[in-house]
mmCIF file of C-alpha atoms in Angstrom:
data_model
loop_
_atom_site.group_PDB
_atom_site.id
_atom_site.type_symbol
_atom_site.label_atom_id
_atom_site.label_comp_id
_atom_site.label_asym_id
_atom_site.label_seq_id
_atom_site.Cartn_x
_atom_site.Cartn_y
_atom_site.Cartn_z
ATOM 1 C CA UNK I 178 -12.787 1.639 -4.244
ATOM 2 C CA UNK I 179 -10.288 3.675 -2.456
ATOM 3 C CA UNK I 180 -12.166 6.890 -2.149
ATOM 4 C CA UNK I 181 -15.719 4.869 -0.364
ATOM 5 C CA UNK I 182 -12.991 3.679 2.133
ATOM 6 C CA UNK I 183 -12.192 6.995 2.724
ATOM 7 C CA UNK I 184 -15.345 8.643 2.746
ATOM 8 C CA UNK I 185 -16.316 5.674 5.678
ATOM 9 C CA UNK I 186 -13.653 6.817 8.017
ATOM 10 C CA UNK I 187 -13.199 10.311 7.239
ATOM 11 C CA UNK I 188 -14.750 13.856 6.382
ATOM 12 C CA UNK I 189 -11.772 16.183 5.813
ATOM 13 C CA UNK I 190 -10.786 16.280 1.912
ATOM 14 C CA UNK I 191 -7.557 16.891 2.248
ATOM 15 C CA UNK I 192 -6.746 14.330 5.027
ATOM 16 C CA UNK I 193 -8.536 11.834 2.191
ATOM 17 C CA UNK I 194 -6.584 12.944 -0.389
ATOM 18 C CA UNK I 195 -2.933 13.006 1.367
ATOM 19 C CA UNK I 196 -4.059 9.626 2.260
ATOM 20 C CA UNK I 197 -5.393 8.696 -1.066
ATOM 21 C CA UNK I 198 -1.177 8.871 -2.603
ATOM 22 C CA UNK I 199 0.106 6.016 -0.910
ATOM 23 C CA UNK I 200 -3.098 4.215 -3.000
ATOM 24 C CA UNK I 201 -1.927 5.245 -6.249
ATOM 25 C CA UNK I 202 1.996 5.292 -5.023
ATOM 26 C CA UNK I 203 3.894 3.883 -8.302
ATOM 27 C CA UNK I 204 -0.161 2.856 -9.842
ATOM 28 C CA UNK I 205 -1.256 4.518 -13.004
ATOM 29 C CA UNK I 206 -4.799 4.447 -10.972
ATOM 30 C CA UNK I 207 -7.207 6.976 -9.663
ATOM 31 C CA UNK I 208 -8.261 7.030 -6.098
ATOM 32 C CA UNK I 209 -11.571 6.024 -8.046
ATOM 33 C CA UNK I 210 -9.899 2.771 -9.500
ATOM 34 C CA UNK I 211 -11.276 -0.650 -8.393
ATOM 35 C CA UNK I 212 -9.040 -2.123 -5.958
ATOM 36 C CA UNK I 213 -6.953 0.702 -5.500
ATOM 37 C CA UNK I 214 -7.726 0.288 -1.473
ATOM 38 C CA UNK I 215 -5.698 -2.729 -1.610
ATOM 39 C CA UNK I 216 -2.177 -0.686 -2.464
ATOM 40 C CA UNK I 217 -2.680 1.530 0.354
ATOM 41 C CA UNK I 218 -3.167 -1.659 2.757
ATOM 42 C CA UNK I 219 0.474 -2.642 1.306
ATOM 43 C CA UNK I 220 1.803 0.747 2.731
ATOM 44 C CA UNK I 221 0.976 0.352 6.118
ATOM 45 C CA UNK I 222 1.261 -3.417 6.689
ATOM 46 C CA UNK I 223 4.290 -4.591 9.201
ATOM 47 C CA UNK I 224 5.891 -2.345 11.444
ATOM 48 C CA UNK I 225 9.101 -0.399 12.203
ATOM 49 C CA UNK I 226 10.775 -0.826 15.912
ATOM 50 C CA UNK I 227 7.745 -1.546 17.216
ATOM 51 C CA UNK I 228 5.476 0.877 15.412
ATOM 52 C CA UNK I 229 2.810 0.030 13.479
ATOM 53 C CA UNK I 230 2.519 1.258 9.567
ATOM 54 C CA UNK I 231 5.611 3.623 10.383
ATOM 55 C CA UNK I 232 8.466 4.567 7.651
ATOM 56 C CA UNK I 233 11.875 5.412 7.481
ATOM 57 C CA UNK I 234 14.729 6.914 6.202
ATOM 58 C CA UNK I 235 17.586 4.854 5.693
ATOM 59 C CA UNK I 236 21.041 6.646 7.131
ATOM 60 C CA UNK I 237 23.718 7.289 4.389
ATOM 61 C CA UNK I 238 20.768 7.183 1.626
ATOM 62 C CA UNK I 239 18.948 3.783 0.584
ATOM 63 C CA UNK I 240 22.618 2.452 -0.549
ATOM 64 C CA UNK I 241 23.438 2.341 2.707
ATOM 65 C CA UNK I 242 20.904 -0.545 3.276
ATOM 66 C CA UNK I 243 22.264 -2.390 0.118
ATOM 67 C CA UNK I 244 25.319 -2.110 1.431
ATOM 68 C CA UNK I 245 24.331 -3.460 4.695
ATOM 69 C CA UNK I 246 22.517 -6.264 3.294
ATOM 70 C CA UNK I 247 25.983 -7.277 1.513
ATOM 71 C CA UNK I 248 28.135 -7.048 5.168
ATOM 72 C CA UNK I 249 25.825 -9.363 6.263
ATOM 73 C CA UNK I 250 25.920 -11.931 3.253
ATOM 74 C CA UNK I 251 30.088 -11.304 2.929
ATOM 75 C CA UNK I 252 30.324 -11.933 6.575
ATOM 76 C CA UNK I 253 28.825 -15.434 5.983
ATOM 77 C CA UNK I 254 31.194 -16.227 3.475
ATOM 78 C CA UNK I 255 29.284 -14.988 0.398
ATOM 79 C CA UNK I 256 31.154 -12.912 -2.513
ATOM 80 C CA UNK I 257 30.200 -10.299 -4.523
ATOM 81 C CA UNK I 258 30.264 -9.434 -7.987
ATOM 82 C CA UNK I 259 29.071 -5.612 -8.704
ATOM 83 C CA UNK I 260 28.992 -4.416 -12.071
ATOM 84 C CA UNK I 261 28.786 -7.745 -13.689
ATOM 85 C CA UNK I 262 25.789 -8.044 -16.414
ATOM 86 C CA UNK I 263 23.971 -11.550 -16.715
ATOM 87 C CA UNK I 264 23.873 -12.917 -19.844
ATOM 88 C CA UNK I 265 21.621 -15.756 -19.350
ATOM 89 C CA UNK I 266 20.799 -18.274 -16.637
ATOM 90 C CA UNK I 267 22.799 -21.788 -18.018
ATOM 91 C CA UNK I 268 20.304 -24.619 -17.777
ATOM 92 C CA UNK I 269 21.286 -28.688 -17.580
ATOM 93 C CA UNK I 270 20.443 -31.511 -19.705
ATOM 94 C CA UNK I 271 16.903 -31.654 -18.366
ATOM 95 C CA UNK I 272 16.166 -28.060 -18.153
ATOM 96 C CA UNK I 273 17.361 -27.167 -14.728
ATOM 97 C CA UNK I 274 18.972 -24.016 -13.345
ATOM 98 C CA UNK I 275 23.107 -24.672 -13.047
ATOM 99 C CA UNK I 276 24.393 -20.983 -12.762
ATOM 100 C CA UNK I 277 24.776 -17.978 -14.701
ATOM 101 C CA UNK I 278 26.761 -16.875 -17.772
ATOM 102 C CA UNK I 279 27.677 -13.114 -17.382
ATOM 103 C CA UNK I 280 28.407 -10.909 -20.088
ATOM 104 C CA UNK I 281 32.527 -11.249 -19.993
ATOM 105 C CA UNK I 282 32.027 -14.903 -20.665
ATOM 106 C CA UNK I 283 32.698 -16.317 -17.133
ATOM 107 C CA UNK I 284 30.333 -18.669 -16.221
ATOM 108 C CA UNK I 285 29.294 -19.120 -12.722
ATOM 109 C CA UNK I 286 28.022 -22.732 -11.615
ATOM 110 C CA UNK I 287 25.377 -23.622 -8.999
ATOM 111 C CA UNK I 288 22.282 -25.162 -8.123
ATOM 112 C CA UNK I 289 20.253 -23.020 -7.201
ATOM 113 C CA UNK I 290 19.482 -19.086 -8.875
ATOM 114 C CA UNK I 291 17.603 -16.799 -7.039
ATOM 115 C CA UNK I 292 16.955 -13.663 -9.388
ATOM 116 C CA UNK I 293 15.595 -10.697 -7.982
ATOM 117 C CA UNK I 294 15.495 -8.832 -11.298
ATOM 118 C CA UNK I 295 11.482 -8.299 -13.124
ATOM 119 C CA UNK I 296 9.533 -11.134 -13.903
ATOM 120 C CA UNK I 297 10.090 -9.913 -17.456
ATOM 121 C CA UNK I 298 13.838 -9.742 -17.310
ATOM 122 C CA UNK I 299 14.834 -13.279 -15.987
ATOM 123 C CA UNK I 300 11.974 -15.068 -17.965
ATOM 124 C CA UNK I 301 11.781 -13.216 -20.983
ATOM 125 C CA UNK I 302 15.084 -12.359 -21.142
ATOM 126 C CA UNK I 303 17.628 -14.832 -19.387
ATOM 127 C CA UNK I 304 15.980 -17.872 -20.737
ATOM 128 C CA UNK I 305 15.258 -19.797 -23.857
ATOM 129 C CA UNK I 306 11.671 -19.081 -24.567
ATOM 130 C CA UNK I 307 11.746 -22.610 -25.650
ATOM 131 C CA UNK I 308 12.318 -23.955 -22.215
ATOM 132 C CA UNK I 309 9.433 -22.577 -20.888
ATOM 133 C CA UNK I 310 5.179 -23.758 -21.090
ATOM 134 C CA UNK I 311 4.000 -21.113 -23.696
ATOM 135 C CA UNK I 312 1.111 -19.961 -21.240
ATOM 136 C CA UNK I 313 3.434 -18.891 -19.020
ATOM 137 C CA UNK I 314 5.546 -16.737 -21.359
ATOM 138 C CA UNK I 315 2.077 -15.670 -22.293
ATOM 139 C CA UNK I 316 1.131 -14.825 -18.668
ATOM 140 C CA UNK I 317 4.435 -12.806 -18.213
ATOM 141 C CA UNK I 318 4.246 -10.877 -21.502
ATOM 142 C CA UNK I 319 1.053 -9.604 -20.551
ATOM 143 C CA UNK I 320 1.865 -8.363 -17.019
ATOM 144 C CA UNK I 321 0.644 -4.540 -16.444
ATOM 145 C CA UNK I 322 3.900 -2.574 -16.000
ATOM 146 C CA UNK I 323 2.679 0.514 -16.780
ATOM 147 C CA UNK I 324 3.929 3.698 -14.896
ATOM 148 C CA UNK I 325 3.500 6.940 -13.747
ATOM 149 C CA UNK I 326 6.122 7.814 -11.835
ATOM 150 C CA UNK I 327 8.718 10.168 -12.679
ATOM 151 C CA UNK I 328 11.561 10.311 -9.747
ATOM 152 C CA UNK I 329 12.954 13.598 -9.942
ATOM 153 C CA UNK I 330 16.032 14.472 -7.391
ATOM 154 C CA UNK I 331 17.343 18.002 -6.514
ATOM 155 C CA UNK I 332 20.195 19.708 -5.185
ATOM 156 C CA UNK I 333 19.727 23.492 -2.950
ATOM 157 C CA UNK I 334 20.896 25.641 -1.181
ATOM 158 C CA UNK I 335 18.846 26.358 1.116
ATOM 159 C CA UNK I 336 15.645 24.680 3.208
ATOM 160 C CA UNK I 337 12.260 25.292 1.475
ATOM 161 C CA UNK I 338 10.663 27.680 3.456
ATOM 162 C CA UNK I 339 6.387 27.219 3.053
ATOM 163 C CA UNK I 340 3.704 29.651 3.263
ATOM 164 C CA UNK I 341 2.060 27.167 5.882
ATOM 165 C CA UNK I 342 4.994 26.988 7.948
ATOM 166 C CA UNK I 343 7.751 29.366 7.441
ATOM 167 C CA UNK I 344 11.346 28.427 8.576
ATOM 168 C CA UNK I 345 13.035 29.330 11.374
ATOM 169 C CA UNK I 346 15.679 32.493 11.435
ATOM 170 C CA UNK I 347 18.270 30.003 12.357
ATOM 171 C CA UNK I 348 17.063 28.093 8.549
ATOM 172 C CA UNK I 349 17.787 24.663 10.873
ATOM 173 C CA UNK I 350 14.700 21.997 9.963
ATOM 174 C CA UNK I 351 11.321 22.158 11.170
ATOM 175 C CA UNK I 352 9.217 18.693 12.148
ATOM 176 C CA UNK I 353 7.425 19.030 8.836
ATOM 177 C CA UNK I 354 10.993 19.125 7.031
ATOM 178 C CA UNK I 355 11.666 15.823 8.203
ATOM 179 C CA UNK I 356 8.432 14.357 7.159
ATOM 180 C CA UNK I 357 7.099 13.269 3.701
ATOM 181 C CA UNK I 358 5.222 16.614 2.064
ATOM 182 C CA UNK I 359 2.308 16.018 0.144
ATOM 183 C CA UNK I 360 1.764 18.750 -2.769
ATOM 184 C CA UNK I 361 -1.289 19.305 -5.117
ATOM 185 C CA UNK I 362 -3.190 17.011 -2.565
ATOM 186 C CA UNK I 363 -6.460 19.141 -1.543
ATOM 187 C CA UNK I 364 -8.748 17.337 -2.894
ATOM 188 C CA UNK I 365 -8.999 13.335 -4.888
ATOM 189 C CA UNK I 366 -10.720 14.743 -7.327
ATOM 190 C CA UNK I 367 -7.181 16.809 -8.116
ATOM 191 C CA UNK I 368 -5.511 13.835 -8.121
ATOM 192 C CA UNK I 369 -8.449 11.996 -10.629
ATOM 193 C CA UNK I 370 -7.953 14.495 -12.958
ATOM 194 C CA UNK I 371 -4.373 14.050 -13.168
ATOM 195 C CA UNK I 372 -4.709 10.518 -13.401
ATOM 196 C CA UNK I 373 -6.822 11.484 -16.553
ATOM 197 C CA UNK I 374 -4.476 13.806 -18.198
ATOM 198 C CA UNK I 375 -1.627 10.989 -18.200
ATOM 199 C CA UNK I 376 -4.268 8.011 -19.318
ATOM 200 C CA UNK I 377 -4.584 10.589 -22.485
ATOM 201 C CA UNK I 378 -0.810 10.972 -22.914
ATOM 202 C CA UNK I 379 -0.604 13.860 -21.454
ATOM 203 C CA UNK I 380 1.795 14.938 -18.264
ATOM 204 C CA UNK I 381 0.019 15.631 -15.414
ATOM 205 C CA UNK I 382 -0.944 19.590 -15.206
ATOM 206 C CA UNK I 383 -1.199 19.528 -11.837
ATOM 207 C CA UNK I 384 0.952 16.158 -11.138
ATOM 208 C CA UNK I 385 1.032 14.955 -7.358
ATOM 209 C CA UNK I 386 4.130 15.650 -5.941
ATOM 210 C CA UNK I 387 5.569 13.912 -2.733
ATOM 211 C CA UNK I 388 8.597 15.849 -1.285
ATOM 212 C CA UNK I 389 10.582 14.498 0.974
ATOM 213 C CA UNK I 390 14.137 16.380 2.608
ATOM 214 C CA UNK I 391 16.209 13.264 3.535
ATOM 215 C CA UNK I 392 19.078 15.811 4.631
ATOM 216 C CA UNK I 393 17.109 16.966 6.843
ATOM 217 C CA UNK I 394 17.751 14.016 8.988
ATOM 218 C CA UNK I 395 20.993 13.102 7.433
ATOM 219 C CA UNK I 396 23.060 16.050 7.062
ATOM 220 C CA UNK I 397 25.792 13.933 5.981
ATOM 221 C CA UNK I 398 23.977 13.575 2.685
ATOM 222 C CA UNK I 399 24.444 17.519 1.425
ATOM 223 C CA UNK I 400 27.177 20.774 2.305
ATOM 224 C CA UNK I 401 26.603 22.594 5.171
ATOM 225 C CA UNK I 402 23.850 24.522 4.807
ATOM 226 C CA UNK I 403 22.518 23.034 1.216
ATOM 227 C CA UNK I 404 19.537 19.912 1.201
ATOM 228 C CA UNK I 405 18.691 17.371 -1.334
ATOM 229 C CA UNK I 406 15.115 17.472 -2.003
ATOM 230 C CA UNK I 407 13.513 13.979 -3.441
ATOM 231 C CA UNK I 408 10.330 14.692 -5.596
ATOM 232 C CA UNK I 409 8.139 11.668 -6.132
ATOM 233 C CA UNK I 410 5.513 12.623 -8.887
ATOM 234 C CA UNK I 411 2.980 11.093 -11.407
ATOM 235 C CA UNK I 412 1.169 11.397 -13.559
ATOM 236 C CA UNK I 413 3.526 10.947 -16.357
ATOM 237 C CA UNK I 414 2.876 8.404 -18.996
ATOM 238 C CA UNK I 415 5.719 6.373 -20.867
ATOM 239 C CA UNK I 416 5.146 7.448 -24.396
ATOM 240 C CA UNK I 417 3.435 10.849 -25.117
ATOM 241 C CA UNK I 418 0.312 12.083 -26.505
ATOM 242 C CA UNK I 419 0.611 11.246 -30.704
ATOM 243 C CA UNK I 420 3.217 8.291 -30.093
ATOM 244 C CA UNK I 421 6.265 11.105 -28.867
ATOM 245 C CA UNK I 422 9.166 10.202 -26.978
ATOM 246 C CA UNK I 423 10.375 11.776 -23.998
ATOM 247 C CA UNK I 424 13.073 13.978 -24.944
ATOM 248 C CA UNK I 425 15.351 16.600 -23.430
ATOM 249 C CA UNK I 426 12.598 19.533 -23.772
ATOM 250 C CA UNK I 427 9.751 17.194 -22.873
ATOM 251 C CA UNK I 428 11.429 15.703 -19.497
ATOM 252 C CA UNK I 429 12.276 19.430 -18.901
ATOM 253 C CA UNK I 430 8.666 21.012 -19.535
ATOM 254 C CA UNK I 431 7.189 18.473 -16.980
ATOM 255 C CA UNK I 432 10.038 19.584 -14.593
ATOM 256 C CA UNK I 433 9.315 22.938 -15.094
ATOM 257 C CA UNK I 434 5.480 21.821 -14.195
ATOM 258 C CA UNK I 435 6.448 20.418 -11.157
ATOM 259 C CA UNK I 436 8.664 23.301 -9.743
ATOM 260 C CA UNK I 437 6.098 25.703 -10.617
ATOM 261 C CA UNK I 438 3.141 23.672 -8.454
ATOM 262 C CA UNK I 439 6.291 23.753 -5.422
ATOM 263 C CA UNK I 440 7.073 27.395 -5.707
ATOM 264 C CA UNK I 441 3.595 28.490 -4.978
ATOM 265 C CA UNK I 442 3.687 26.184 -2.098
ATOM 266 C CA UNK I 443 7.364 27.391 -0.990
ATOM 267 C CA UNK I 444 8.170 30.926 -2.607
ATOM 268 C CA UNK I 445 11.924 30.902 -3.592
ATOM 269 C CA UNK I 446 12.332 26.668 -3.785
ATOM 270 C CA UNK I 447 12.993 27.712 -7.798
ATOM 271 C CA UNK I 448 15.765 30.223 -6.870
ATOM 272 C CA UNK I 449 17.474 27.396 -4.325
ATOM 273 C CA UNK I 450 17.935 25.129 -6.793
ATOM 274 C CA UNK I 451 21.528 24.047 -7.868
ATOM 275 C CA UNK I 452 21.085 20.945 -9.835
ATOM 276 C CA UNK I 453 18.150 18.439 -10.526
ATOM 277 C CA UNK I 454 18.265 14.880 -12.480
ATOM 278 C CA UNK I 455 14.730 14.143 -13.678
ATOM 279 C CA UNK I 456 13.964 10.356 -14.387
ATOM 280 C CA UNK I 457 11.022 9.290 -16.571
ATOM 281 C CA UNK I 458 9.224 6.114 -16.989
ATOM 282 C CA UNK I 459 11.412 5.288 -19.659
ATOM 283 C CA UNK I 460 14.658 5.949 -17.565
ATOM 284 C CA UNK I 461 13.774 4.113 -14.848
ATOM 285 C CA UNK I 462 13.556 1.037 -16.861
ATOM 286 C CA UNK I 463 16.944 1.620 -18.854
ATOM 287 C CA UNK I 464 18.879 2.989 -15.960
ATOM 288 C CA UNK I 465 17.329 0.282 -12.918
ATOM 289 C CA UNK I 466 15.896 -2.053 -14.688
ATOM 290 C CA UNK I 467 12.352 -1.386 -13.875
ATOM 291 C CA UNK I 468 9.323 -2.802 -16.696
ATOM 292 C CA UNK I 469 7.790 -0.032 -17.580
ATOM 293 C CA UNK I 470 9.397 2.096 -15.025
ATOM 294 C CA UNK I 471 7.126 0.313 -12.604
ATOM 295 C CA UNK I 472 8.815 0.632 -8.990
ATOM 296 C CA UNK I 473 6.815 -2.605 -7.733
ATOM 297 C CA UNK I 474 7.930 -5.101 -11.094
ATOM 298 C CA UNK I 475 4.585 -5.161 -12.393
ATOM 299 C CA UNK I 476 0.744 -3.250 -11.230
ATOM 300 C CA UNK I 477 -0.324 -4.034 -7.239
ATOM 301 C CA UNK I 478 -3.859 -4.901 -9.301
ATOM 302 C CA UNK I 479 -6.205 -7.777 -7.683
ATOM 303 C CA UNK I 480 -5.859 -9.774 -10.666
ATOM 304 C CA UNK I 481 -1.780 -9.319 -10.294
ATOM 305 C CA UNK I 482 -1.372 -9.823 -6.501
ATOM 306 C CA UNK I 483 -1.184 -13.381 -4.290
ATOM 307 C CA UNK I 484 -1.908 -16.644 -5.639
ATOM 308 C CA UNK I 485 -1.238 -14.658 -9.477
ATOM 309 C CA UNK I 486 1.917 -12.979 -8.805
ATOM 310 C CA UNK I 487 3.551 -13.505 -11.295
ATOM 311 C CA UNK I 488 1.981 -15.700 -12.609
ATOM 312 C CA UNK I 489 -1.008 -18.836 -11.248
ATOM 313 C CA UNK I 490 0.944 -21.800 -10.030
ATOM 314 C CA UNK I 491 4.102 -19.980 -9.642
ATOM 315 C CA UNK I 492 3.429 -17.669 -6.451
ATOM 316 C CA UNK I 493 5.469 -19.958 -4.838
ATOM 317 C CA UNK I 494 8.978 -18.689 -5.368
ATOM 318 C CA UNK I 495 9.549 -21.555 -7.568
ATOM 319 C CA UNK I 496 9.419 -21.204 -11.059
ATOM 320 C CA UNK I 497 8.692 -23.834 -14.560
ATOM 321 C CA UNK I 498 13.151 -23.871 -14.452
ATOM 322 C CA UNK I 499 14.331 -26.195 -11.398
ATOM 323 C CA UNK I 500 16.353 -24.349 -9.399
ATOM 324 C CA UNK I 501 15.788 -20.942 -10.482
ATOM 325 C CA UNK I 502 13.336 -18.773 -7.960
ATOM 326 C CA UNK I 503 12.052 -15.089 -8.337
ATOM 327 C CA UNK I 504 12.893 -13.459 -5.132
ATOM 328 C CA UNK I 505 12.002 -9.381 -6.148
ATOM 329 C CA UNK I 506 9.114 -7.136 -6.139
ATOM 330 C CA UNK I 507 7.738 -9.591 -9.088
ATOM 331 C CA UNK I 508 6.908 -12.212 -6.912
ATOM 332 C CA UNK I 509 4.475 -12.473 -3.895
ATOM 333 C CA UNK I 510 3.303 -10.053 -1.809
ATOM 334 C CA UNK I 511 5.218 -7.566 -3.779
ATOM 335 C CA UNK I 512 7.173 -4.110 -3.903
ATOM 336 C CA UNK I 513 8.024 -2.225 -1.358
ATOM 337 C CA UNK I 514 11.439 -2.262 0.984
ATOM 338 C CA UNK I 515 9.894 -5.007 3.107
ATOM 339 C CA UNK I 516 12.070 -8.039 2.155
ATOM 340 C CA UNK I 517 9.435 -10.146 2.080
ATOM 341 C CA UNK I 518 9.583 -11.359 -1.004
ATOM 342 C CA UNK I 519 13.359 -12.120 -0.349
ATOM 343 C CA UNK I 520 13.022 -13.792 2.978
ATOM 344 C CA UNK I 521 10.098 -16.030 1.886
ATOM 345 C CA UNK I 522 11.898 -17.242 -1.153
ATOM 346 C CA UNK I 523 14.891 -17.830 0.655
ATOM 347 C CA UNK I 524 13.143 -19.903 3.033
ATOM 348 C CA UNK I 525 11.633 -22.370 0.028
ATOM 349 C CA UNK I 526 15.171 -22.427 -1.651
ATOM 350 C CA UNK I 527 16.960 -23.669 1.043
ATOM 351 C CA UNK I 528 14.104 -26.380 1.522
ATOM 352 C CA UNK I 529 14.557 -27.556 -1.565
ATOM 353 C CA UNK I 530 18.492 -27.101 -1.180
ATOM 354 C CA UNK I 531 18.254 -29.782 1.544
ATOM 355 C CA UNK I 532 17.347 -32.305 -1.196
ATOM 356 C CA UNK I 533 19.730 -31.901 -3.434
#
């Protein structure tokens, strides 16, 4: 349990409880869960420039990484088709990978297919259920996805300014601006109970809210004087209390909830804002592809996590299809922008490419 690893190191409940978040990060889990200790080991493993457990912000926005990531493969003689839907992964005589089919009809050949989309996605949906040992399909259908995140990104026009640390008169950012700001965070048994409210179907009352101010580093990324604030909250569940959907009135209530719990951190953040875009569980499936809106591919649970992930016998890389690997946040050790997953799978495929 999360909260006796706490209690070991630490006396302070709200140091415990800003720590406890980066347990429960993307987990619809209390700080009470079983095993919940393990997902805040996963967000301080590796390092950055030399720094233990640190973060950070990617310049331009995280497409700025993406993009870099693609300079680097076109450089090396790789193309790049954006925009272009798979269909299905096209399979040989004897069941192995040769390419992909995309949606237009072109087909693209090769011998190896890496897929970085969800477990769920490339098995379930890219290939014949047929051509695959029915305990695995099994195995993947009953992967935990479930969510309760609900991304929610907002223009202002001005800094937040916080009762704990007012701005400056010149309104340029404060250390703490350039940080990641942990909301409704006093205490874990605030963030148990809204762990509680969501397992019931119900949106957080009091959801935990992690606010970061990436312009605040980046000034590139808003107008002169205006920030865009990225809220990080949960609970939310994917369907609603009585089978409901979320809706336009329903994504907007929980907003509303959320903006409230900031203003009487920040008096005035409700006045600054210009524009918002709030994502559900539900949209961050349909819009990135996410099961279950889930931002690793599937629960950071024991029983989902090394030798299982995503399924036993294929933690590998390699999958029942020769040829075809799972390279994303599905496979081992799991989400997260680490590239681990990527750089490990990469390494068996181009064993195995050698013997082709």
């Amino acid at each position: 349990l999360l909260g006796q690893i706490l209690d070991q190191w630490f006396e302070s409940e709200p140091l415990k409880a800003t720590l406890a978040t980066d347990a429960v990060i993307g987990a619809m889990a209390s700080p009470h869960t079983p095993g919940s200790g393990y997902v805040l080991l996963h967000h301080v493993m590796g390092e950055l420039e030399g720094r233990r457990g640190a973060w950070g912000y990617v310049a331009g926005g995280m497409g700025a990484l993406s993009q870099a990531i693609a300079h680097a493969a076109t450089a090396r003689g790789a193309h790049i088709f954006a925009e272009k839907a798979v269909c299905h992964v096209l399979l040989g005589r004897d069941g192995e990978a040769q390419g992909v089919a995309l949606q237009d009809g072109t087909e693209v050949r090769s011998k190896l297919v890496l897929s970085n989309a969800s477990p769920q996605i490339t098995f379930l949906e890219l290939i014949p259920q047929e051509q695959l040992p029915k305990d695995f399909v099994q195995r993947i259908r009953q992967v935990d996805t479930c969510s309760p995140v609900t991304k929610i990104n907002v223009a202002v026009d001005r800094l937040p300014s916080f009762l704990a640390a007012p701005n400056a008169h010149n309104g340029q950012p404060l250390p703490h601006h350039q940080c990641s700001i942990h909301l409704n965070c006093e205490g874990t048994q605030l963030l148990h109970q809204a762990f509680t409210e969501a397992t019931h179907g119900h949106p957080s009352s009091r959801p935990m809210i992690e606010l970061c101010i990436p312009s605040a580093l980046d000034p590139g990324l808003a107008p002169p004087g205006c920030h865009v604030v990225s809220l990080f909250t949960q609970y939310t569940p994917s369907v609603l209390a009585g089978g409901r959907s979320w809706d336009e009135q329903a994504r907007n209530a929980y907003a509303d909830t959320v903006f409230d719990c900031i203003e009487d951190y920040a008096p005035g953040f409700k006045a600054s804002v210009i524009g918002r875009d709030i994502l559900t569980p539900p949209d961050l499936e349909r819009i990135f592809g996410l099961p279950g809106g889930n931002i690793f591919h599937g629960g950071m649970s024991l029983d989902q996590l090394y030798f299982a992930r995503p399924a036993p016998s294929y933690s590998g890389y390699r999958s029942p299809i020769p040829g075809l690997y799972l390279c994303g946040s599905g496979a081992h050790p799991g989400g997260g922008v680490m590239g681990a997953a990527g750089r490990n799978a990469a390494q068996v495929a181009i064993k195995d490419f050698r013997h082709l």
